Amino acid sequence: MINEKIKISTKNLNVFYASKQALFDININLKENKVTALIGPSGCGKSTFIRCLNRMNDVIDICKVEGSIKIDGDEINKKNLDVNLIREKVGMVFQKPNPFPKSIYDNVAYGPRIHGLAENRESLDNIVENSLKKAALWDEVKDRLNQPGTGLSGGQQQRLCIARTISINPEVILMDEPCSALDPIATAKIEELIDELKETYTIVIVTHSMSQAARVSNDTGFFHLGKILEFNSTEKIFKNPDNKLTQDYITGRFG
Amino acid sequence: MNLTIIILILIFSLSCFFFGKTKVSNKIKISRGKLNSLPKYYGYYLAAWCGLPALLILILWTFSELYFVKFIILSDFKADPTIDENKLNLIFTEIVSIAEKKFSGQIPQNLIPYAERFLSLKYIFELSKLAVIFSTILFSIFFSYEQILKNIKAKESVEKIIKSVMFCCAAIAIFTTFGIVLSLLFESIKFFTVVPIFDFLSGTNWSPGRAFIRDASTEIADVENVFGAVPLFWGTFFIAAIAMCVAIPIGLFSGIYMAEYASRKVRKIVKPLIEVLAGIPTVVYGFFAALTVGPFFRTLGEIIGLEVSSESALAAGIVMGVMIIPYVSSLTDDVINAVPLSLREGSFSLGATKSETTKKVILPAALPGIVGAILLAVSRAVGETMIVVMAAGLGASLTINPLEASTTITTQIVTILVGEQSFDDPKTQAAFALGITLFFFTLIINIIALQTVKKFREQYE
C-alpha cells in the first residue's frame, strides 16, 4: 500500500458543453498500474471525465475543460501543448469497436508508423506480433493478417483495438465501456486481458456493469450528476459504501 | 376552346366536392346513421370521378383529333404514287394554313375545297368532343354517386386515386426518357444506313459541311469520310480532362477543408459560397471563358513567345473545371462527413494529427464516394455545351496541343442543328448519332458513379 504511486491526479476539474456544465469540481487520484473503474448512471459524466485525460474533448467544438489534470506531475490541461504527445502516452479504447477499414496488420501498425517507432519492416512485424499477443488475439489472426480488420467478430475487433492502442506503448489505457457491445464470452476475454494488462499499464475503465467493476478493478469511483460522490477501493465501495446513493446504485435500486 | 373546357371541368369538380362534402354525406348519415369516412372524402371522391376521366378523354381526344382529320383529308392524295410521305406532310401543312388564313403567297386553287373540308371536319370533331366529355362527366358523377350510396369506403378509394395519380406522374417522367432515347435512336438508325457505324466511330475526318456538296451528275451527297467522329470524341475527352485537372484538386481539397478543418461557423459561410459557382448559368461561364480567360492566355502566350489561339481548349477546359468545382467539393464534403466519427477518434487517440488522420484513415474510407463524386463531375463536363461553344472553337482537329482550338460532341450538335436544316439530310441526322453516342457515354459514367457511391453508403449504414 505504501509503494502506490499516483499516476493521474485532477484538481477542481470542471467541464462545460456550451453553457451546460457536465462535470463539477472533480478531484481524484488514479494509481499507477492499477485498474480504476468509474461507475454511475448514464449521462453522469464518466465518459466526459476520461475523455479529459487524453484531451479527446478537444475534438468537440463546444466542449470547454477547466481545472488541472496532472499526469506524472505534469500539467496536461493547458494551451500550447502538443496533444498528440499526450495521446501517445494515454491510449483509449472506445465503446464501439472502431477498427480502421484496413488490414489487421495495418490496423496495429498504424500507430507505430505514425510515430516512427519501427526502423524497418522486421521490427514493425515484431511490434505488431507482440501487440496482438498482448491483446490475446495473435493465435486467432496470425494466418490472416492481411484480411480486413472490419471482418472480425465484435469481440475480436475490440481486442484488435486494444492491440492497436498498446502498439505505441502508452502508459495509461482509458477504456470507455469496452464491453458494452460484446457478448458475455467476449466480455470475459476482455476482462481477463485487463487483468494481465495492469501489470504494465495504468487502466481506467468506464463500465455500466457492477459485476465487471467488482471483478476487474482495484479502485472504484461513483459518479452522479457530474460529481464524484465516492471514490475508494473497490472492496470498500462494494461491501460497505459510505454514501447511501452509492449503496442504492450498486444494489440496483436506482440508475 | 380546350382552356374553356378545362375550366368547366374544374368548376364541375369543385361543385361536386361541395356537393359530396355536405349533401351526400348528410344523406348517408341520415340513411345509415354513421359515416365510414370524414365528409370531405366523399367530396374528394366525387370531385375526382367528375374531373379525372373527363380530363383524360380531353387529352386523348385532342391528340388523336388532328391525326384523324389528317387521315381523312389526305386519303384522296394517297392514291397518287408520285406523292411520298414528306410531300403529303407538306400538302397537309398548306391545307391547314389556307384554312386558318395564314397562307402567304398564291393560294393553290386545287387545295381550297380541302381547306373547307378541314374546317368542317374540325367543327364536327370539336362538337362531338364537347358532347363526349360532358356525357362522361354526367356518367361518372352518376356512377360515383351510386357507389357512395352503396356505402363504399370513400377514404380508401381516395387513397387509391391519389396513388394512381402519383404513379401517372412518375410514369410520364419515365416515358419521356424512353421517348427521347427512341427518337434519338430512330434518327441515328437513319443516319447509320447512309454512313456505316464503323466509319462514324473510327473515322478521323469530321467535316459534315462537305456532305452538302452534291455530285452534280448523280445527285448523291458525298458522305464518305466526312463523318469520322474520332476528333470529336478526342476533343470531348481532352477538354473534360483539362477541366478535371482543375476541378479534382481544388474541389477535393476544398471539400476536405470544409469537412475536416473548417469550424462550424466558417463552414456555414464557405459551403454556400462555393455552391454559388454551381448556380452561375453556363452561358455566363461561356463568355467569361471567351472574353476574359481566352484573351488572357493569348496575351500570356505572346509575352513568352507562344502562339496561342484566342479560342483554345485550355481556356474552355479551365473555366469548365471551375464550374464543376462545387460538384466535387460538395460531394466530397458529404462523403467525408459520412465517415463515422469513431474512426477519427480512433486515429486521434493514437496521437495522429489531423492531416495524418485525413490522409491515412478518412480518405481511404471515403475513397469510393469520392470516386463517385468525380465520375459525376466528369459526366457533367462531358455533357457541357455552352462554354465549349463559346470558348473552344469549332474546328475538329486531332491535336494534343491545349493552346489550339478544339471541339466537342456537344458543340458539333449545336453547330449542325442551328439554322435551317432538312431532316432527311445525313448532316442533320449526324447530330442525332452524336447525341446518342454522348448519351451512352454519360449513362455509363453515371451508372458506374452511382454504383460506387451506393457501395460506399452500404459500408457505413
Short mmCIF file of N, CA, C and O in Angstrom, two decimals, chain B residues 153-235:
data_model
loop_
_atom_site.label_atom_id
_atom_site.label_comp_id
_atom_site.label_asym_id
_atom_site.label_seq_id
_atom_site.Cartn_x
_atom_site.Cartn_y
_atom_site.Cartn_z
N LYS B 153 -66.05 2.63 -48.95
CA LYS B 153 -65.26 3.48 -48.08
C LYS B 153 -64.57 4.57 -48.90
O LYS B 153 -63.58 4.31 -49.60
N ALA B 154 -65.11 5.77 -48.85
CA ALA B 154 -64.59 6.87 -49.66
C ALA B 154 -63.12 7.14 -49.36
O ALA B 154 -62.33 7.43 -50.26
N LYS B 155 -62.74 7.01 -48.09
CA LYS B 155 -61.37 7.31 -47.69
C LYS B 155 -60.38 6.41 -48.42
O LYS B 155 -59.38 6.88 -48.97
N GLU B 156 -60.70 5.11 -48.45
CA GLU B 156 -59.79 4.18 -49.12
C GLU B 156 -59.74 4.41 -50.62
O GLU B 156 -58.69 4.33 -51.25
N SER B 157 -60.93 4.71 -51.20
CA SER B 157 -60.94 4.95 -52.64
C SER B 157 -60.13 6.19 -53.00
O SER B 157 -59.41 6.21 -54.00
N VAL B 158 -60.25 7.24 -52.17
CA VAL B 158 -59.48 8.45 -52.43
C VAL B 158 -57.98 8.14 -52.36
O VAL B 158 -57.20 8.58 -53.20
N GLU B 159 -57.58 7.33 -51.38
CA GLU B 159 -56.18 6.89 -51.26
C GLU B 159 -55.72 6.26 -52.58
O GLU B 159 -54.66 6.55 -53.09
N LYS B 160 -56.57 5.37 -53.11
CA LYS B 160 -56.22 4.67 -54.35
C LYS B 160 -56.08 5.65 -55.51
O LYS B 160 -55.17 5.54 -56.33
N ILE B 161 -57.02 6.62 -55.56
CA ILE B 161 -56.96 7.60 -56.66
C ILE B 161 -55.67 8.40 -56.58
O ILE B 161 -54.96 8.59 -57.57
N ILE B 162 -55.34 8.86 -55.34
CA ILE B 162 -54.12 9.65 -55.17
C ILE B 162 -52.90 8.84 -55.60
O ILE B 162 -52.02 9.33 -56.32
N LYS B 163 -52.90 7.56 -55.20
CA LYS B 163 -51.77 6.70 -55.56
C LYS B 163 -51.64 6.60 -57.07
O LYS B 163 -50.54 6.71 -57.62
N SER B 164 -52.77 6.43 -57.77
CA SER B 164 -52.64 6.26 -59.22
C SER B 164 -52.26 7.56 -59.91
O SER B 164 -51.52 7.53 -60.90
N VAL B 165 -52.73 8.71 -59.37
CA VAL B 165 -52.32 9.99 -59.97
C VAL B 165 -50.81 10.15 -59.85
O VAL B 165 -50.12 10.52 -60.81
N MET B 166 -50.26 9.83 -58.66
CA MET B 166 -48.81 9.96 -58.47
C MET B 166 -48.06 9.00 -59.37
O MET B 166 -47.03 9.34 -59.94
N PHE B 167 -48.61 7.79 -59.50
CA PHE B 167 -47.96 6.82 -60.37
C PHE B 167 -47.91 7.35 -61.80
O PHE B 167 -46.89 7.22 -62.49
N CYS B 168 -49.00 7.97 -62.25
CA CYS B 168 -49.02 8.51 -63.61
C CYS B 168 -47.94 9.56 -63.81
O CYS B 168 -47.28 9.59 -64.84
N CYS B 169 -47.77 10.42 -62.80
CA CYS B 169 -46.74 11.46 -62.92
C CYS B 169 -45.36 10.82 -63.06
O CYS B 169 -44.57 11.22 -63.91
N ALA B 170 -45.08 9.80 -62.23
CA ALA B 170 -43.79 9.12 -62.32
C ALA B 170 -43.65 8.47 -63.69
O ALA B 170 -42.59 8.54 -64.32
N ALA B 171 -44.75 7.88 -64.16
CA ALA B 171 -44.70 7.20 -65.45
C ALA B 171 -44.40 8.19 -66.58
O ALA B 171 -43.64 7.88 -67.50
N ILE B 172 -44.98 9.39 -66.48
CA ILE B 172 -44.73 10.39 -67.52
C ILE B 172 -43.23 10.68 -67.62
O ILE B 172 -42.65 10.70 -68.71
N ALA B 173 -42.59 10.86 -66.44
CA ALA B 173 -41.15 11.15 -66.44
C ALA B 173 -40.37 10.03 -67.12
O ALA B 173 -39.49 10.27 -67.94
N ILE B 174 -40.75 8.80 -66.78
CA ILE B 174 -40.00 7.67 -67.33
C ILE B 174 -40.25 7.53 -68.83
O ILE B 174 -39.32 7.35 -69.62
N PHE B 175 -41.54 7.68 -69.23
CA PHE B 175 -41.83 7.53 -70.65
C PHE B 175 -41.18 8.62 -71.48
O PHE B 175 -40.78 8.39 -72.62
N THR B 176 -41.07 9.82 -70.91
CA THR B 176 -40.39 10.88 -71.64
C THR B 176 -38.95 10.48 -71.93
O THR B 176 -38.46 10.66 -73.05
N THR B 177 -38.29 9.93 -70.91
CA THR B 177 -36.91 9.49 -71.12
C THR B 177 -36.85 8.47 -72.25
O THR B 177 -36.03 8.57 -73.16
N PHE B 178 -37.77 7.50 -72.18
CA PHE B 178 -37.77 6.48 -73.23
C PHE B 178 -38.02 7.12 -74.60
O PHE B 178 -37.40 6.77 -75.59
N GLY B 179 -38.95 8.09 -74.60
CA GLY B 179 -39.27 8.76 -75.85
C GLY B 179 -38.04 9.44 -76.44
O GLY B 179 -37.77 9.32 -77.64
N ILE B 180 -37.31 10.13 -75.57
CA ILE B 180 -36.12 10.82 -76.05
C ILE B 180 -35.12 9.83 -76.64
O ILE B 180 -34.62 10.01 -77.75
N VAL B 181 -34.90 8.75 -75.89
CA VAL B 181 -33.93 7.76 -76.36
C VAL B 181 -34.38 7.17 -77.69
O VAL B 181 -33.60 7.05 -78.64
N LEU B 182 -35.69 6.84 -77.78
CA LEU B 182 -36.18 6.22 -79.01
C LEU B 182 -36.05 7.17 -80.19
O LEU B 182 -35.63 6.76 -81.28
N SER B 183 -36.41 8.44 -79.99
CA SER B 183 -36.34 9.36 -81.13
C SER B 183 -34.89 9.52 -81.58
O SER B 183 -34.59 9.56 -82.78
N LEU B 184 -33.98 9.60 -80.60
CA LEU B 184 -32.56 9.66 -80.95
C LEU B 184 -32.17 8.41 -81.75
O LEU B 184 -31.50 8.50 -82.78
N LEU B 185 -32.66 7.28 -81.25
CA LEU B 185 -32.28 6.00 -81.85
C LEU B 185 -32.75 5.90 -83.30
O LEU B 185 -31.99 5.55 -84.19
N PHE B 186 -34.03 6.30 -83.55
CA PHE B 186 -34.56 6.16 -84.90
C PHE B 186 -33.81 7.06 -85.88
O PHE B 186 -33.43 6.63 -86.97
N GLU B 187 -33.58 8.32 -85.46
CA GLU B 187 -32.85 9.23 -86.35
C GLU B 187 -31.44 8.71 -86.61
O GLU B 187 -30.92 8.81 -87.71
N SER B 188 -30.82 8.16 -85.52
CA SER B 188 -29.46 7.65 -85.70
C SER B 188 -29.44 6.47 -86.64
O SER B 188 -28.52 6.33 -87.45
N ILE B 189 -30.48 5.63 -86.54
CA ILE B 189 -30.51 4.46 -87.43
C ILE B 189 -30.59 4.92 -88.88
O ILE B 189 -29.88 4.41 -89.75
N LYS B 190 -31.40 5.97 -89.13
CA LYS B 190 -31.45 6.52 -90.49
C LYS B 190 -30.07 6.96 -90.93
O LYS B 190 -29.64 6.72 -92.06
N PHE B 191 -29.35 7.61 -90.00
CA PHE B 191 -28.02 8.10 -90.32
C PHE B 191 -27.07 6.94 -90.62
O PHE B 191 -26.32 6.97 -91.58
N PHE B 192 -27.19 5.91 -89.80
CA PHE B 192 -26.25 4.80 -89.97
C PHE B 192 -26.56 3.94 -91.19
O PHE B 192 -25.74 3.11 -91.59
N THR B 193 -27.74 4.13 -91.81
CA THR B 193 -27.97 3.43 -93.07
C THR B 193 -27.20 4.12 -94.20
O THR B 193 -26.87 3.51 -95.20
N VAL B 194 -26.92 5.41 -94.02
CA VAL B 194 -26.17 6.15 -95.03
C VAL B 194 -24.68 6.07 -94.74
O VAL B 194 -23.87 5.81 -95.63
N VAL B 195 -24.33 6.30 -93.49
CA VAL B 195 -22.92 6.26 -93.10
C VAL B 195 -22.71 5.04 -92.22
O VAL B 195 -23.36 4.92 -91.19
N PRO B 196 -21.82 4.14 -92.60
CA PRO B 196 -21.62 2.94 -91.78
C PRO B 196 -21.16 3.32 -90.36
O PRO B 196 -20.37 4.25 -90.19
N ILE B 197 -21.69 2.59 -89.38
CA ILE B 197 -21.42 2.94 -87.99
C ILE B 197 -19.92 2.86 -87.69
O ILE B 197 -19.38 3.65 -86.91
N PHE B 198 -19.24 1.95 -88.37
CA PHE B 198 -17.81 1.79 -88.11
C PHE B 198 -17.05 3.04 -88.58
O PHE B 198 -16.18 3.54 -87.87
N ASP B 199 -17.43 3.55 -89.77
CA ASP B 199 -16.79 4.77 -90.27
C ASP B 199 -17.00 5.93 -89.31
O ASP B 199 -16.12 6.76 -89.08
N PHE B 200 -18.21 5.96 -88.75
CA PHE B 200 -18.56 7.05 -87.83
C PHE B 200 -17.70 6.98 -86.57
O PHE B 200 -17.15 7.98 -86.12
N LEU B 201 -17.58 5.77 -86.04
CA LEU B 201 -16.88 5.63 -84.75
C LEU B 201 -15.37 5.66 -84.89
O LEU B 201 -14.66 5.91 -83.92
N SER B 202 -14.85 5.36 -86.10
CA SER B 202 -13.39 5.28 -86.20
C SER B 202 -12.79 6.26 -87.19
O SER B 202 -11.58 6.40 -87.25
N GLY B 203 -13.64 6.96 -87.96
CA GLY B 203 -13.10 7.91 -88.93
C GLY B 203 -12.45 9.10 -88.22
O GLY B 203 -12.86 9.49 -87.15
N THR B 204 -11.41 9.65 -88.84
CA THR B 204 -10.71 10.74 -88.18
C THR B 204 -10.94 12.09 -88.86
O THR B 204 -10.33 13.07 -88.51
N ASN B 205 -11.80 12.10 -89.86
CA ASN B 205 -12.05 13.37 -90.54
C ASN B 205 -13.50 13.80 -90.30
O ASN B 205 -14.43 13.14 -90.70
N TRP B 206 -13.66 14.93 -89.63
CA TRP B 206 -15.00 15.43 -89.35
C TRP B 206 -15.20 16.74 -90.09
O TRP B 206 -14.67 17.76 -89.70
N SER B 207 -15.92 16.69 -91.22
CA SER B 207 -16.26 17.94 -91.89
C SER B 207 -17.62 17.77 -92.54
O SER B 207 -17.74 17.64 -93.74
N PRO B 208 -18.68 17.75 -91.73
CA PRO B 208 -20.03 17.46 -92.24
C PRO B 208 -20.48 18.49 -93.26
O PRO B 208 -21.35 18.21 -94.07
N GLY B 209 -19.87 19.68 -93.26
CA GLY B 209 -20.24 20.72 -94.23
C GLY B 209 -20.08 20.22 -95.63
O GLY B 209 -20.84 20.56 -96.53
N ARG B 210 -19.12 19.34 -95.83
CA ARG B 210 -18.84 18.87 -97.18
C ARG B 210 -19.90 17.89 -97.67
O ARG B 210 -19.96 17.56 -98.85
N ALA B 211 -20.74 17.40 -96.74
CA ALA B 211 -21.79 16.49 -97.15
C ALA B 211 -22.83 17.21 -97.99
O ALA B 211 -23.66 16.61 -98.65
N PHE B 212 -22.78 18.54 -97.97
CA PHE B 212 -23.72 19.34 -98.77
C PHE B 212 -23.33 19.39 -100.24
O PHE B 212 -24.15 19.59 -101.11
N ILE B 213 -22.04 19.26 -100.44
CA ILE B 213 -21.58 19.38 -101.82
C ILE B 213 -22.02 18.14 -102.58
O ILE B 213 -21.53 17.04 -102.35
N ARG B 214 -22.99 18.33 -103.43
CA ARG B 214 -23.54 17.17 -104.10
C ARG B 214 -22.86 16.99 -105.45
O ARG B 214 -22.47 17.93 -106.12
N ASP B 215 -22.76 15.75 -105.80
CA ASP B 215 -22.21 15.42 -107.11
C ASP B 215 -23.27 15.75 -108.15
O ASP B 215 -24.36 15.20 -108.14
N ALA B 216 -22.95 16.68 -109.03
CA ALA B 216 -23.95 17.19 -109.97
C ALA B 216 -24.52 16.09 -110.85
O ALA B 216 -25.70 16.07 -111.15
N SER B 217 -23.70 15.14 -111.24
CA SER B 217 -24.19 14.14 -112.19
C SER B 217 -25.07 13.09 -111.51
O SER B 217 -26.02 12.61 -112.10
N THR B 218 -24.76 12.72 -110.25
CA THR B 218 -25.52 11.62 -109.65
C THR B 218 -26.52 12.07 -108.60
O THR B 218 -27.35 11.28 -108.15
N GLU B 219 -26.44 13.35 -108.20
CA GLU B 219 -27.37 13.86 -107.19
C GLU B 219 -27.21 13.13 -105.86
O GLU B 219 -28.13 13.04 -105.08
N ILE B 220 -26.04 12.55 -105.61
CA ILE B 220 -25.83 11.85 -104.35
C ILE B 220 -24.85 12.64 -103.50
O ILE B 220 -23.82 13.12 -103.99
N ALA B 221 -25.20 12.81 -102.26
CA ALA B 221 -24.32 13.55 -101.37
C ALA B 221 -23.04 12.77 -101.15
O ALA B 221 -23.05 11.54 -101.08
N ASP B 222 -21.95 13.52 -101.03
CA ASP B 222 -20.68 12.88 -100.74
C ASP B 222 -20.59 12.66 -99.23
O ASP B 222 -20.32 13.58 -98.47
N VAL B 223 -20.92 11.46 -98.78
CA VAL B 223 -20.95 11.23 -97.35
C VAL B 223 -19.75 10.41 -96.89
O VAL B 223 -19.62 10.11 -95.72
N GLU B 224 -18.91 10.05 -97.84
CA GLU B 224 -17.79 9.21 -97.41
C GLU B 224 -16.70 10.03 -96.74
O GLU B 224 -16.32 11.09 -97.21
N ASN B 225 -16.24 9.53 -95.63
CA ASN B 225 -15.08 10.10 -94.97
C ASN B 225 -15.24 11.54 -94.47
O ASN B 225 -14.28 12.25 -94.30
N VAL B 226 -16.49 11.98 -94.31
CA VAL B 226 -16.63 13.30 -93.70
C VAL B 226 -17.29 13.20 -92.33
O VAL B 226 -17.36 14.17 -91.59
N PHE B 227 -17.74 12.00 -91.98
CA PHE B 227 -18.42 11.85 -90.68
C PHE B 227 -17.61 11.00 -89.70
O PHE B 227 -18.14 10.18 -88.98
N GLY B 228 -16.30 11.19 -89.69
CA GLY B 228 -15.48 10.45 -88.72
C GLY B 228 -15.49 11.21 -87.40
O GLY B 228 -15.03 12.35 -87.31
N ALA B 229 -16.04 10.59 -86.36
CA ALA B 229 -16.28 11.34 -85.13
C ALA B 229 -15.12 11.30 -84.14
O ALA B 229 -15.19 11.89 -83.07
N VAL B 230 -14.05 10.59 -84.50
CA VAL B 230 -12.95 10.47 -83.54
C VAL B 230 -12.41 11.83 -83.05
O VAL B 230 -12.19 12.00 -81.85
N PRO B 231 -12.24 12.82 -83.94
CA PRO B 231 -11.75 14.11 -83.42
C PRO B 231 -12.68 14.71 -82.37
O PRO B 231 -12.22 15.37 -81.44
N LEU B 232 -13.98 14.46 -82.53
CA LEU B 232 -14.93 14.99 -81.55
C LEU B 232 -14.80 14.26 -80.23
O LEU B 232 -14.80 14.85 -79.16
N PHE B 233 -14.68 12.91 -80.33
CA PHE B 233 -14.51 12.14 -79.09
C PHE B 233 -13.25 12.62 -78.38
O PHE B 233 -13.24 12.83 -77.17
N TRP B 234 -12.20 12.79 -79.17
CA TRP B 234 -10.94 13.22 -78.58
C TRP B 234 -11.09 14.61 -77.94
O TRP B 234 -10.67 14.82 -76.81
N GLY B 235 -11.72 15.53 -78.67
CA GLY B 235 -11.89 16.90 -78.15
C GLY B 235 -12.68 16.88 -76.85
O GLY B 235 -12.32 17.55 -75.87
#
